[in-house]
DNA sequence: GATGATTATTGACACGTTTCAATCCGGGTG
DNA sequence: CACCCGGATTGAAACGTGTCAATAATCATC
């Protein structure tokens, strides 16, 4: 990257480098891609020429010829969500070790944008992609496979090995852990604050909570009430406060399990404005353990997902699919972990 | 994207589409790129063939031939920071309107990674890029220009029009607004909690604060104390609490202006653990107005940057540079706005 | 119906790289 | 000295697309 005197000369190609080094284009290509095959002396000549001319390879040419590009996609549900950014770090680190570049794409929770992005990956002949699908309909992903671009699904348990690889966290176990924790603290009226049940993860977390009740010989129907909001964000959590408190102090839940930290944080804010104290009056558990969970007061008890590891192992899986032609699809499960902070406490009556 | 019966046939190219439609490859290319030049009837035939064969264009081929690719980069300082994700939304929306794809790259605040990513963009012959430079050294960006890839710097005021376009927020005005607010509330001992002064933005915010003092006939040296941490994150904010409170209640600041919301939130947590009340004992102002600023209790008063608009106008600038060959570099400034919440209150003595 | 003016379409080439069979070279072996 | 072997290098042929001058088709005009 040293200042080149020949700024006028556009298109410094492999051929010009070759001429400059007194060597054939093929050799330059070898220096670039399989340096071990070329003799020490010529390699040095070529490298000198590359530096001299400030040559940078044209990846269009190379991936056109070789049929594959050296970058992988990471198609994320929502760049705004801190959960995904941690995952991204994991993917990037692992990809870097394989010499692959990561391009991050955002579907913003919209099916149509996911579609557009998958198409883009196909057009670019991406080596592969890690993807968090917007919903259960995987047909566009199947299409992508047929186009020759392999993928690994992230955070979706319901991908069969027939279709593709997947990495996910056991949402049922997460709901179970949250439920056990609350029940262990003596709570018997628990509200599940959630988004749409069309989201698979949400259903699993709910089921985990119900099973925790059954385990403790509590009737799930009497113990758990569901408050449903259209989206999983903080504003909706705040708005839900009336529905959560409905029925007056007698009926009011002793604890709320939120499908999401954002919901939980919004709810906590709403409760604070109503003068309801956490955890004295109501215990709260969130899900995801975002960084901010530790910054609010009281700290938010939350079910933590191994975000970084999730991304890392998804990319690892993709890598192995790329290397090994006789690859069989795999399914990797992670177990979430409850992080207890100040927002949950024993029932007081 | 309809299920294709001919999954075996790899490499469905423009030529095969042409044959299938009984037309020449050039015509297919025209249908794809300048549909207006081709007659209605033939266009329909070609489109039918495309659908039938499930053809997807190979962008390597196209950008190899045309010398430019249809995607722009967005090189971000840290994907983890919510500030940047908002910016990203703005960039994406604007790019979508120009039919450009955005690839998001992350330099993770590391000069070396920034360098690698810029190189990647050059290799891909990206149409252009929006970049938030990691530091004042713009030489790698100059190199990128020489390679023929234009860029727009974001959030850096110190880019001269000689070198490139830039979009930034007036950090001095932000510091000034924060200072005026605190001084207006009667505070006369103010701590500036910050990261390294090597960051241009931080210096400007500091200077704004000092100028607010001068304006109010307060001696800046006596009024403002600086507490400096190695990084601008929440953990550092929490760790700074001792330094901030040093000197006992007499010397203790009446207000703290933090260079960053993360620092502010960390500090608030630390203060809460020490039993110091916000805003009764100490007022706090943050910077960036991240979403979470509204979720903590009390809400964090913060200097808001027009994040989305920032990204959007950077991309707009880049777009105009791409379209207009006789383009002159431009410098766009935004003004930040103070959002007052519960963390600041009038001095009590 | 011939002519010229438009509009549609065609063909062939070039973009920069990788690949692979063919060639070259130097040295060890019989 | 002829032979061969293996490693280093070469040359030419693709890869899939866009471009553009050249040709073909269409149409309006006289």
XYZ file of C-alpha atoms (C1' of nucleotides) in Angstrom:
758
model
C 0.000 0.000 0.000
C 2.894 2.350 -0.527
C 2.137 5.521 -2.471
C 2.294 4.555 -6.106
C 3.802 6.982 -8.571
C 1.719 5.651 -11.430
C -1.727 6.698 -10.309
C -2.789 7.174 -13.901
C -2.434 3.549 -14.922
C -5.803 2.038 -14.086
C -6.396 -1.703 -14.195
C -3.179 -3.100 -12.894
C -3.850 -6.721 -13.646
C -2.088 -9.953 -13.083
C -0.701 -9.741 -16.613
C 0.951 -6.413 -16.067
C 2.504 -7.706 -12.884
C 3.745 -10.687 -14.832
C 5.329 -8.537 -17.518
C 6.915 -6.325 -14.901
C 8.425 -9.318 -13.147
C 9.507 -10.982 -16.376
C 7.320 -13.988 -15.760
C 4.088 -15.513 -17.018
C 0.626 -14.672 -15.664
C 0.184 -18.228 -14.513
C 3.148 -17.914 -12.233
C 1.807 -14.761 -10.665
C -1.426 -16.580 -10.015
C 0.510 -19.339 -8.341
C 2.372 -16.918 -6.140
C -0.980 -15.619 -5.039
C -2.721 -18.914 -4.477
C -0.180 -21.676 -4.003
C 3.081 -19.991 -3.078
C 4.678 -23.325 -2.219
C 4.713 -24.365 -5.838
C 6.899 -21.541 -6.951
C 10.620 -21.184 -6.441
C 11.860 -18.846 -3.772
C 13.659 -16.515 -6.150
C 10.818 -15.983 -8.631
C 8.345 -15.596 -5.812
C 10.364 -12.722 -4.493
C 10.555 -11.110 -7.900
C 6.805 -11.353 -8.251
C 6.147 -10.029 -4.797
C 8.376 -7.095 -5.532
C 6.453 -6.355 -8.697
C 3.157 -6.582 -6.812
C 4.346 -4.086 -4.254
C 5.847 -1.839 -6.868
C 2.709 -1.631 -8.961
C 0.401 -1.609 -5.952
C -1.524 -4.450 -7.468
C -4.729 -5.606 -5.825
C -6.389 -8.750 -7.009
C -9.732 -8.514 -8.745
C -11.998 -10.914 -6.934
C -14.578 -10.790 -9.710
C -12.145 -12.376 -12.073
C -11.042 -14.976 -9.635
C -14.450 -16.061 -8.488
C -15.719 -16.031 -12.027
C -13.084 -18.472 -13.036
C -13.145 -20.638 -9.945
C -16.916 -20.616 -9.647
C -16.927 -19.709 -5.971
C -16.245 -16.525 -4.092
C -14.257 -16.321 -0.907
C -16.920 -14.716 1.197
C -19.705 -16.093 3.275
C -22.924 -14.350 4.206
C -24.335 -13.776 7.623
C -28.012 -13.075 7.264
C -29.272 -11.634 10.455
C -32.811 -11.107 11.678
C -32.278 -7.603 12.948
C -28.991 -5.722 13.145
C -30.462 -3.547 15.844
C -30.738 -6.366 18.318
C -27.648 -6.694 20.512
C -28.169 -10.427 20.616
C -27.256 -10.725 16.970
C -24.219 -8.555 17.139
C -22.584 -10.949 19.586
C -23.362 -13.814 17.272
C -21.784 -11.841 14.472
C -18.553 -11.545 16.406
C -18.395 -15.304 16.786
C -19.015 -15.874 13.111
C -16.419 -13.336 12.087
C -13.715 -14.727 14.316
C -14.219 -18.251 13.098
C -14.423 -17.170 9.471
C -11.246 -15.155 9.761
C -9.412 -18.312 10.781
C -10.537 -19.989 7.574
C -9.555 -16.968 5.533
C -13.148 -16.211 4.605
C -14.628 -12.751 4.531
C -18.001 -12.203 6.131
C -20.633 -9.971 4.630
C -23.375 -9.080 7.018
C -26.879 -8.767 5.639
C -29.999 -7.721 7.420
C -33.493 -8.973 6.834
C -35.040 -6.629 9.394
C -37.525 -9.351 10.272
C -39.073 -9.032 6.833
C -39.606 -12.085 4.713
C -39.212 -10.060 1.548
C -35.866 -8.648 2.569
C -34.635 -12.076 3.536
C -35.602 -13.216 0.090
C -33.747 -10.377 -1.571
C -30.653 -11.052 0.468
C -30.633 -14.760 -0.264
C -30.916 -13.898 -3.911
C -27.982 -11.547 -3.581
C -25.904 -14.317 -2.031
C -26.825 -16.595 -4.896
C -25.837 -13.963 -7.435
C -22.522 -13.461 -5.741
C -21.972 -17.186 -5.653
C -21.133 -16.862 -1.981
C -19.205 -19.783 -0.589
C -21.985 -20.299 1.906
C -24.047 -18.499 4.489
C -25.163 -18.525 8.065
C -28.755 -17.492 8.309
C -31.347 -16.772 10.940
C -34.616 -17.455 9.169
C -37.474 -15.021 9.660
C -40.053 -17.765 9.938
C -40.757 -21.448 9.568
C -41.009 -21.326 5.819
C -37.652 -22.551 4.618
C -38.489 -22.818 0.938
C -36.227 -19.937 -0.047
C -33.382 -21.642 1.750
C -34.045 -24.858 -0.068
C -33.908 -22.854 -3.253
C -30.536 -21.492 -2.209
C -29.192 -24.997 -1.672
C -30.321 -25.970 -5.127
C -28.408 -23.006 -6.456
C -25.338 -24.543 -4.916
C -24.882 -22.301 -1.907
C -24.820 -24.210 1.370
C -26.080 -22.679 4.595
C -26.364 -23.228 8.306
C -29.494 -22.151 10.124
C -29.031 -20.409 13.401
C -31.367 -20.270 16.335
C -34.024 -22.405 14.711
C -34.582 -25.852 16.144
C -37.074 -26.951 13.563
C -34.734 -27.516 10.668
C -34.565 -31.180 9.849
C -31.243 -32.712 8.871
C -32.794 -33.467 5.524
C -32.710 -29.829 4.627
C -29.604 -28.350 6.163
C -27.358 -27.858 9.152
C -28.535 -25.975 12.170
C -27.321 -24.627 15.452
C -29.763 -23.745 18.129
C -30.362 -23.247 21.783
C -32.764 -25.388 23.685
C -35.570 -22.940 24.297
C -37.598 -25.463 26.198
C -34.756 -25.889 28.667
C -34.575 -22.118 29.019
C -38.253 -21.833 29.837
C -37.909 -24.717 32.222
C -35.008 -23.099 34.055
C -36.835 -19.809 34.371
C -39.956 -21.581 35.603
C -38.088 -23.664 38.157
C -36.330 -20.609 39.464
C -39.570 -18.676 39.983
C -41.429 -21.609 41.440
C -38.513 -22.331 43.709
C -38.889 -18.796 45.039
C -42.477 -19.591 45.954
C -44.336 -17.843 43.184
C -47.643 -19.381 42.163
C -49.138 -16.756 39.885
C -46.821 -16.286 36.946
C -47.450 -14.264 33.803
C -45.747 -15.127 30.541
C -45.247 -11.881 28.656
C -44.595 -12.624 25.036
C -44.804 -11.746 21.370
C -46.661 -13.671 18.710
C -46.828 -17.428 19.177
C -45.997 -17.865 15.532
C -42.383 -17.689 16.612
C -41.143 -21.168 17.338
C -38.750 -20.108 20.075
C -41.494 -18.363 21.963
C -43.664 -21.454 21.929
C -40.852 -23.565 23.298
C -40.097 -21.165 26.114
C -43.745 -21.134 27.039
C -43.898 -24.893 27.057
C -40.832 -25.039 29.263
C -42.537 -22.797 31.769
C -45.665 -24.958 31.768
C -43.619 -28.088 32.271
C -41.872 -26.509 35.231
C -45.294 -26.034 36.802
C -46.330 -29.599 36.149
C -43.093 -30.773 37.678
C -43.942 -28.938 40.870
C -47.499 -30.257 40.960
C -48.948 -26.884 40.100
C -51.808 -26.763 37.664
C -50.334 -24.918 34.652
C -53.708 -23.476 33.699
C -54.160 -21.851 37.053
C -50.584 -20.816 37.542
C -49.646 -19.319 34.209
C -51.386 -16.462 32.487
C -50.272 -15.255 29.055
C -50.053 -11.654 27.948
C -49.319 -11.342 24.293
C -47.985 -8.314 22.433
C -47.516 -7.860 18.694
C -43.738 -7.435 18.879
C -40.809 -8.321 21.077
C -39.493 -4.877 21.875
C -39.230 -2.486 24.786
C -42.070 -0.222 23.742
C -44.410 -3.194 23.704
C -43.153 -4.265 27.098
C -43.960 -0.879 28.517
C -47.367 -0.886 26.924
C -48.137 -4.281 28.400
C -48.014 -3.042 31.963
C -51.776 -2.593 32.284
C -52.535 -6.019 30.953
C -49.988 -7.512 33.311
C -51.378 -5.751 36.367
C -55.015 -6.315 35.404
C -57.258 -7.761 38.071
C -55.908 -5.702 40.957
C -53.438 -6.664 43.686
C -55.269 -9.888 44.501
C -55.050 -11.336 41.042
C -51.850 -9.600 40.109
C -48.994 -11.967 39.195
C -46.221 -12.527 41.670
C -43.766 -12.972 38.852
C -43.446 -12.273 35.135
C -41.397 -14.337 32.728
C -40.694 -12.341 29.577
C -39.935 -13.946 26.253
C -37.241 -11.363 25.672
C -35.052 -8.936 27.594
C -36.372 -5.975 25.681
C -39.898 -6.769 26.759
C -38.683 -7.238 30.306
C -36.853 -3.928 30.387
C -39.832 -2.098 28.960
C -42.074 -3.716 31.498
C -39.758 -2.779 34.347
C -39.859 0.797 33.237
C -43.651 0.736 33.113
C -43.886 -0.853 36.530
C -41.557 1.746 37.977
C -43.831 4.508 36.726
C -46.807 2.793 38.360
C -44.946 2.580 41.641
C -44.799 -1.196 41.542
C -41.499 -2.341 42.986
C -39.227 -4.984 41.499
C -38.577 -7.481 42.999
C -40.520 -6.685 46.199
C -43.921 -6.631 44.515
C -43.156 -8.539 41.362
C -40.226 -10.680 40.267
C -39.114 -10.482 36.668
C -37.139 -12.825 34.447
C -35.996 -11.938 30.950
C -34.475 -13.912 28.135
C -31.223 -13.374 26.194
C -29.121 -11.736 28.885
C -28.218 -8.716 26.807
C -25.438 -6.525 28.134
C -27.875 -3.965 29.448
C -29.542 -6.512 31.699
C -26.711 -5.874 34.097
C -26.985 -2.101 33.929
C -30.538 -1.498 35.051
C -31.467 -1.352 38.687
C -32.209 -3.905 39.908
C -30.216 -6.110 37.565
C -32.418 -8.263 35.379
C -32.456 -11.997 35.979
C -32.267 -13.521 32.545
C -31.782 -16.709 30.592
C -28.424 -16.423 28.879
C -27.674 -17.870 25.499
C -24.074 -18.574 24.535
C -24.259 -15.989 21.791
C -20.653 -15.839 20.773
C -20.268 -19.620 20.779
C -23.458 -19.922 18.805
C -22.072 -17.851 15.984
C -18.729 -19.497 16.178
C -19.991 -23.022 15.931
C -22.414 -22.155 13.148
C -19.515 -20.882 11.123
C -17.458 -23.906 12.044
C -20.215 -26.150 10.790
C -20.415 -24.202 7.564
C -16.675 -24.455 7.172
C -16.722 -28.201 7.494
C -19.493 -28.409 4.944
C -17.364 -26.406 2.538
C -14.286 -28.536 2.995
C -15.837 -31.956 3.112
C -17.785 -32.922 -0.009
C -19.319 -36.014 1.585
C -20.862 -33.907 4.273
C -23.964 -34.965 6.173
C -26.139 -32.261 7.686
C -25.814 -31.829 11.390
C -27.787 -30.411 14.242
C -26.039 -28.804 17.165
C -27.771 -27.896 20.395
C -26.669 -25.512 23.086
C -28.071 -25.281 26.556
C -28.989 -21.884 27.955
C -28.085 -20.812 31.456
C -30.042 -18.798 33.986
C -28.253 -15.708 35.290
C -29.783 -14.624 38.569
C -29.710 -10.935 39.447
C -31.723 -8.592 41.590
C -35.012 -8.614 39.711
C -36.171 -11.878 41.247
C -36.743 -12.552 44.938
C -38.662 -14.912 47.193
C -42.383 -14.352 47.463
C -43.463 -12.165 50.340
C -46.840 -12.770 51.912
C -37.731 -18.949 -7.560
C -40.193 -21.632 -8.494
C -39.039 -25.202 -7.955
C -36.988 -26.104 -10.983
C -37.210 -29.599 -12.407
C -33.678 -29.443 -13.773
C -31.664 -29.379 -10.599
C -28.878 -31.321 -12.249
C -27.959 -28.642 -14.787
C -25.392 -26.502 -13.045
C -24.275 -23.164 -14.482
C -27.386 -21.814 -16.059
C -25.834 -18.869 -17.828
C -27.055 -16.043 -19.912
C -26.238 -18.058 -23.036
C -28.415 -20.972 -22.080
C -31.268 -18.612 -21.347
C -30.709 -17.091 -24.766
C -30.821 -20.426 -26.503
C -33.929 -21.421 -24.618
C -35.674 -18.208 -25.615
C -34.467 -18.375 -29.195
C -32.572 -15.137 -28.914
C -29.012 -13.900 -28.653
C -27.095 -13.543 -25.384
C -26.790 -9.830 -25.943
C -30.534 -9.489 -25.915
C -30.810 -11.326 -22.639
C -28.254 -8.978 -21.207
C -30.337 -6.059 -22.401
C -33.466 -7.452 -20.820
C -31.578 -7.589 -17.577
C -29.944 -4.193 -17.698
C -31.850 -1.921 -20.072
C -35.273 -3.462 -20.488
C -36.537 -0.365 -22.299
C -34.351 -1.123 -25.289
C -35.965 -4.423 -26.015
C -39.346 -5.033 -27.591
C -42.212 -6.049 -25.383
C -42.723 -9.444 -26.998
C -39.114 -10.613 -26.878
C -38.745 -9.311 -23.374
C -41.568 -11.519 -22.292
C -40.078 -14.546 -24.008
C -36.786 -13.947 -22.251
C -38.412 -13.415 -18.907
C -40.287 -16.655 -19.333
C -37.055 -18.488 -20.092
C -35.419 -16.945 -17.051
C -38.218 -18.122 -14.811
C -38.320 -21.518 -16.444
C -34.626 -22.198 -16.010
C -34.476 -20.516 -12.636
C -31.602 -18.443 -13.859
C -29.755 -16.190 -11.455
C -27.243 -13.733 -12.753
C -23.601 -14.217 -11.910
C -22.429 -10.964 -10.455
C -18.788 -11.939 -10.817
C -19.172 -11.993 -14.543
C -21.048 -8.773 -14.667
C -18.773 -6.782 -12.445
C -15.738 -8.234 -14.122
C -16.947 -6.951 -17.434
C -18.262 -3.615 -16.246
C -15.393 -2.953 -13.900
C -17.659 -2.073 -10.987
C -19.793 -4.113 -8.647
C -23.266 -3.154 -7.518
C -22.553 -3.171 -3.843
C -21.290 -0.582 -1.468
C -19.500 -1.171 1.796
C -20.409 0.120 5.197
C -17.354 -0.078 7.364
C -18.388 0.317 10.925
C -16.322 0.962 14.020
C -18.016 -1.625 16.182
C -21.078 -3.686 15.290
C -21.769 -4.150 18.968
C -22.555 -0.498 19.510
C -26.243 0.304 19.102
C -25.317 3.702 17.740
C -23.909 2.163 14.607
C -26.767 -0.156 13.979
C -29.125 2.785 13.614
C -26.736 4.384 11.186
C -26.686 1.134 9.277
C -30.452 1.235 8.888
C -30.227 4.672 7.334
C -27.531 3.614 4.931
C -29.414 0.495 3.909
C -32.667 2.296 3.243
C -31.021 4.912 1.095
C -28.931 2.351 -0.762
C -31.960 0.218 -1.463
C -33.551 3.150 -3.270
C -30.548 3.346 -5.575
C -30.617 -0.390 -6.116
C -27.323 -0.899 -4.353
C -26.600 -3.730 -1.979
C -24.889 -2.955 1.296
C -22.265 -5.164 2.782
C -21.569 -4.423 6.383
C -18.003 -4.766 7.575
C -16.672 -4.393 11.062
C -13.335 -3.017 12.066
C -13.910 -3.655 15.776
C -11.988 -0.471 16.533
C -8.823 -2.081 15.230
C -6.697 -0.302 12.679
C -5.514 -3.586 11.229
C -9.017 -4.876 10.667
C -10.033 -1.624 9.067
C -7.106 -2.042 6.737
C -8.076 -5.585 5.856
C -11.634 -4.551 5.176
C -10.659 -1.646 2.955
C -8.471 -4.009 1.028
C -11.381 -6.388 0.657
C -13.517 -3.589 -0.740
C -10.805 -2.748 -3.220
C -10.525 -6.375 -4.307
C -14.254 -6.563 -4.814
C -14.199 -3.333 -6.772
C -17.008 -2.069 -4.584
C -18.917 0.816 -6.081
C -18.023 2.845 -3.024
C -18.112 2.780 0.735
C -19.270 4.609 3.788
C -16.681 4.385 6.482
C -16.209 5.374 10.084
C -12.464 5.664 10.417
C -10.820 4.195 13.487
C -8.486 7.139 13.894
C -7.127 10.313 12.364
C -4.798 8.526 10.003
C -6.627 8.518 6.713
C -3.803 7.207 4.560
C -5.493 3.893 3.915
C -8.563 5.744 2.731
C -6.493 7.832 0.391
C -5.076 4.614 -0.930
C -8.599 3.349 -1.515
C -9.462 6.467 -3.526
C -6.422 5.913 -5.674
C -7.661 2.408 -6.316
C -10.783 3.965 -7.717
C -13.213 3.316 -4.907
C -14.841 6.470 -3.566
C -15.914 6.799 0.043
C -17.723 9.018 2.482
C -16.413 9.400 5.993
C -18.940 9.301 8.752
C -18.772 10.889 12.141
C -15.392 12.439 11.578
C -15.241 16.180 11.272
C -11.582 16.376 10.451
C -11.703 15.190 6.876
C -10.815 17.989 4.555
C -12.699 18.359 1.286
C -9.396 17.729 -0.455
C -9.510 14.116 0.551
C -13.118 13.061 0.509
C -16.714 13.623 1.498
C -17.782 13.535 5.090
C -20.856 13.650 7.233
C -20.571 14.473 10.858
C -22.257 15.789 13.915
C -21.093 18.923 15.612
C -19.578 17.493 18.759
C -18.647 20.887 20.042
C -22.293 21.937 19.906
C -23.218 18.767 21.779
C -20.783 19.464 24.557
C -21.972 23.022 24.671
C -25.616 21.971 24.996
C -24.845 19.534 27.764
C -22.776 22.147 29.594
C -25.409 24.847 29.292
C -28.047 22.485 30.583
C -26.047 21.530 33.651
C -24.928 25.073 34.374
C -28.484 26.266 33.914
C -29.490 23.835 36.642
C -27.023 25.521 38.963
C -24.192 23.016 38.950
C -20.718 24.402 39.428
C -18.614 21.324 39.955
C -18.841 19.204 36.849
C -16.847 16.098 36.012
C -16.198 15.103 32.419
C -16.015 11.313 32.349
C -14.331 10.229 29.170
C -12.218 7.808 27.195
C -8.894 8.580 25.571
C -8.450 12.096 24.266
C -6.943 10.709 21.118
C -10.510 10.480 19.856
C -11.377 13.666 18.044
C -15.056 13.590 19.016
C -14.192 13.362 22.665
C -11.949 16.387 22.470
C -14.671 18.431 20.825
C -17.268 17.494 23.408
C -14.873 18.452 26.146
C -14.167 21.768 24.528
C -17.886 22.426 24.204
C -18.300 21.874 27.903
C -15.452 24.258 28.706
C -16.910 26.901 26.436
C -20.256 26.599 28.171
C -18.474 27.432 31.418
C -16.718 30.409 29.929
C -20.019 31.640 28.573
C -21.470 31.615 32.078
C -18.453 33.373 33.568
C -17.307 30.249 35.370
C -13.619 29.489 35.408
C -13.366 26.277 33.358
C -10.321 25.126 35.317
C -12.145 25.283 38.597
C -15.480 24.042 37.338
C -14.526 21.047 35.235
C -12.591 18.052 36.373
C -11.681 15.250 33.952
C -11.779 11.560 34.737
C -10.312 9.511 31.975
C -10.784 5.793 31.318
C -9.091 3.629 28.724
C -12.289 2.746 26.874
C -15.774 4.059 26.283
C -17.825 1.187 27.642
C -20.088 0.381 30.560
C -17.556 -1.643 32.508
C -15.192 1.330 32.465
C -17.992 3.605 33.571
C -18.681 1.419 36.548
C -15.027 1.243 37.411
C -14.734 5.015 37.306
C -17.072 5.539 40.210
C -14.302 5.858 42.786
C -12.412 8.375 40.766
C -15.574 10.378 40.220
C -16.472 10.433 43.893
C -12.908 11.065 45.059
C -12.428 13.901 47.505
C -15.497 13.232 49.649
C -18.897 14.911 49.652
C -17.400 18.406 49.758
C -15.359 18.041 46.614
C -17.671 15.589 44.931
C -19.067 16.790 41.609
C -22.632 17.968 41.438
C -22.916 16.682 37.914
C -21.130 14.344 35.528
C -21.068 14.730 31.774
C -20.135 11.435 30.149
C -18.589 11.199 26.708
C -20.822 8.246 25.942
C -24.066 6.652 27.120
C -22.354 3.400 27.906
C -20.017 5.143 30.307
C -22.966 6.971 31.818
C -25.004 3.832 32.341
C -22.063 2.033 33.905
C -21.473 4.960 36.177
C -25.111 5.070 37.212
C -24.960 1.454 38.155
C -21.834 2.053 40.226
C -23.350 5.046 41.955
C -26.465 3.048 42.783
C -24.333 0.421 44.504
C -22.614 3.150 46.547
C -25.975 4.539 47.597
C -25.442 7.776 45.736
C -28.754 8.922 44.287
C -29.308 10.200 40.771
C -30.325 12.969 40.261
C -30.719 14.023 43.915
C -27.027 13.749 44.760
C -25.527 13.867 41.305
C -26.914 14.773 37.892
C -25.765 12.789 34.904
C -25.710 13.510 31.183
C -24.768 10.960 28.568
C -24.050 11.159 24.871
C -25.627 9.310 21.933
C -29.118 8.766 23.315
C -29.110 5.023 22.768
C -32.457 3.265 23.076
C -31.660 2.014 26.511
C -31.223 5.527 27.846
C -34.970 5.629 28.147
C -35.233 2.290 29.913
C -33.119 2.835 32.980
C -34.488 4.504 36.049
C -34.200 7.413 36.140
C -34.119 7.954 32.382
C -30.744 9.195 31.187
C -30.495 12.740 29.917
C -28.428 12.481 26.783
C -27.204 14.314 23.721
C -28.957 12.755 20.766
C -27.398 12.364 17.368
C -29.621 11.957 14.330
C -28.290 8.464 13.771
C -30.615 7.299 11.081
C -30.353 10.550 9.151
C -26.605 10.447 9.479
C -26.424 7.122 7.723
C -28.969 8.113 5.190
C -27.270 11.295 4.138
C -23.859 9.669 4.008
C -25.214 7.158 1.563
C -26.951 9.899 -0.375
C -23.655 11.725 -0.676
C -21.940 8.591 -1.875
C -24.691 8.021 -4.388
C -24.278 11.463 -5.857
C -20.553 10.932 -6.105
C -21.176 7.737 -8.039
C -23.599 9.328 -10.460
C -21.905 12.616 -11.060
C -18.411 12.340 -12.523
C -17.593 16.007 -11.981
C -18.238 15.640 -8.307
C -16.667 17.932 -5.731
C -16.185 16.610 -2.219
C -18.624 17.879 0.307
C -18.892 18.235 4.030
C -22.234 17.871 5.753
C -22.843 18.824 9.360
C -25.638 17.783 11.655
C -26.535 19.387 14.936
C -27.122 17.213 17.968
C -30.018 17.731 20.316
C -30.233 17.408 24.053
C -32.898 15.021 25.340
C -33.729 15.792 28.939
C -34.854 12.969 31.175
C -34.837 12.194 34.870
C -31.117 11.888 35.475
C -30.564 15.623 35.684
C -32.114 17.983 38.218
C -31.519 21.370 39.745
C -28.755 21.595 42.311
C -29.876 21.141 45.881
C -27.960 22.838 48.676
C -43.524 0.002 -53.709
C -39.056 2.029 -53.102
C -36.522 4.957 -49.846
C -34.785 6.516 -45.827
C -35.248 6.871 -40.824
C -35.941 4.418 -36.610
C -35.847 0.774 -33.702
C -34.519 -4.236 -32.425
C -31.386 -7.602 -32.469
C -27.097 -9.854 -33.225
C -22.056 -11.405 -32.815
C -17.864 -11.191 -31.453
C -14.724 -9.569 -28.348
C -12.777 -8.179 -23.821
C -12.748 -8.059 -18.812
C -8.893 -10.588 -15.112
C -8.376 -14.652 -13.349
C -7.524 -19.897 -12.688
C -6.394 -24.285 -14.495
C -4.001 -27.852 -16.624
C -1.546 -30.105 -20.045
C 2.655 -29.224 -22.071
C 7.299 -27.662 -21.937
C 11.603 -26.496 -19.956
C 15.506 -27.091 -17.097
C 18.965 -29.053 -14.008
C 20.823 -32.889 -11.978
C 21.112 -37.742 -10.688
C 21.501 -42.516 -12.613
C 22.846 -46.263 -15.450
C 26.940 -39.454 -22.514
C 22.206 -40.614 -23.042
C 18.358 -41.043 -20.291
C 14.963 -39.940 -17.301
C 12.766 -37.743 -13.387
C 10.723 -34.225 -10.865
C 10.019 -29.652 -9.932
C 9.328 -24.901 -12.036
C 7.281 -22.390 -15.501
C 4.533 -21.437 -19.478
C 0.496 -20.711 -22.790
C -3.774 -21.024 -24.035
C -8.303 -21.974 -23.014
C -12.154 -21.134 -20.406
C -15.478 -18.773 -16.742
C -20.295 -15.438 -17.635
C -21.190 -11.108 -18.603
C -21.516 -6.141 -20.957
C -20.543 -3.314 -24.954
C -20.792 -1.633 -29.339
C -20.481 -1.518 -34.149
C -22.952 -3.778 -37.526
C -26.957 -5.858 -39.325
C -31.856 -6.824 -39.623
C -36.512 -5.620 -39.094
C -40.094 -2.260 -38.867
C -42.376 1.736 -40.091
C -43.732 6.173 -42.088
C -43.389 8.927 -46.197
C -43.680 10.116 -50.776
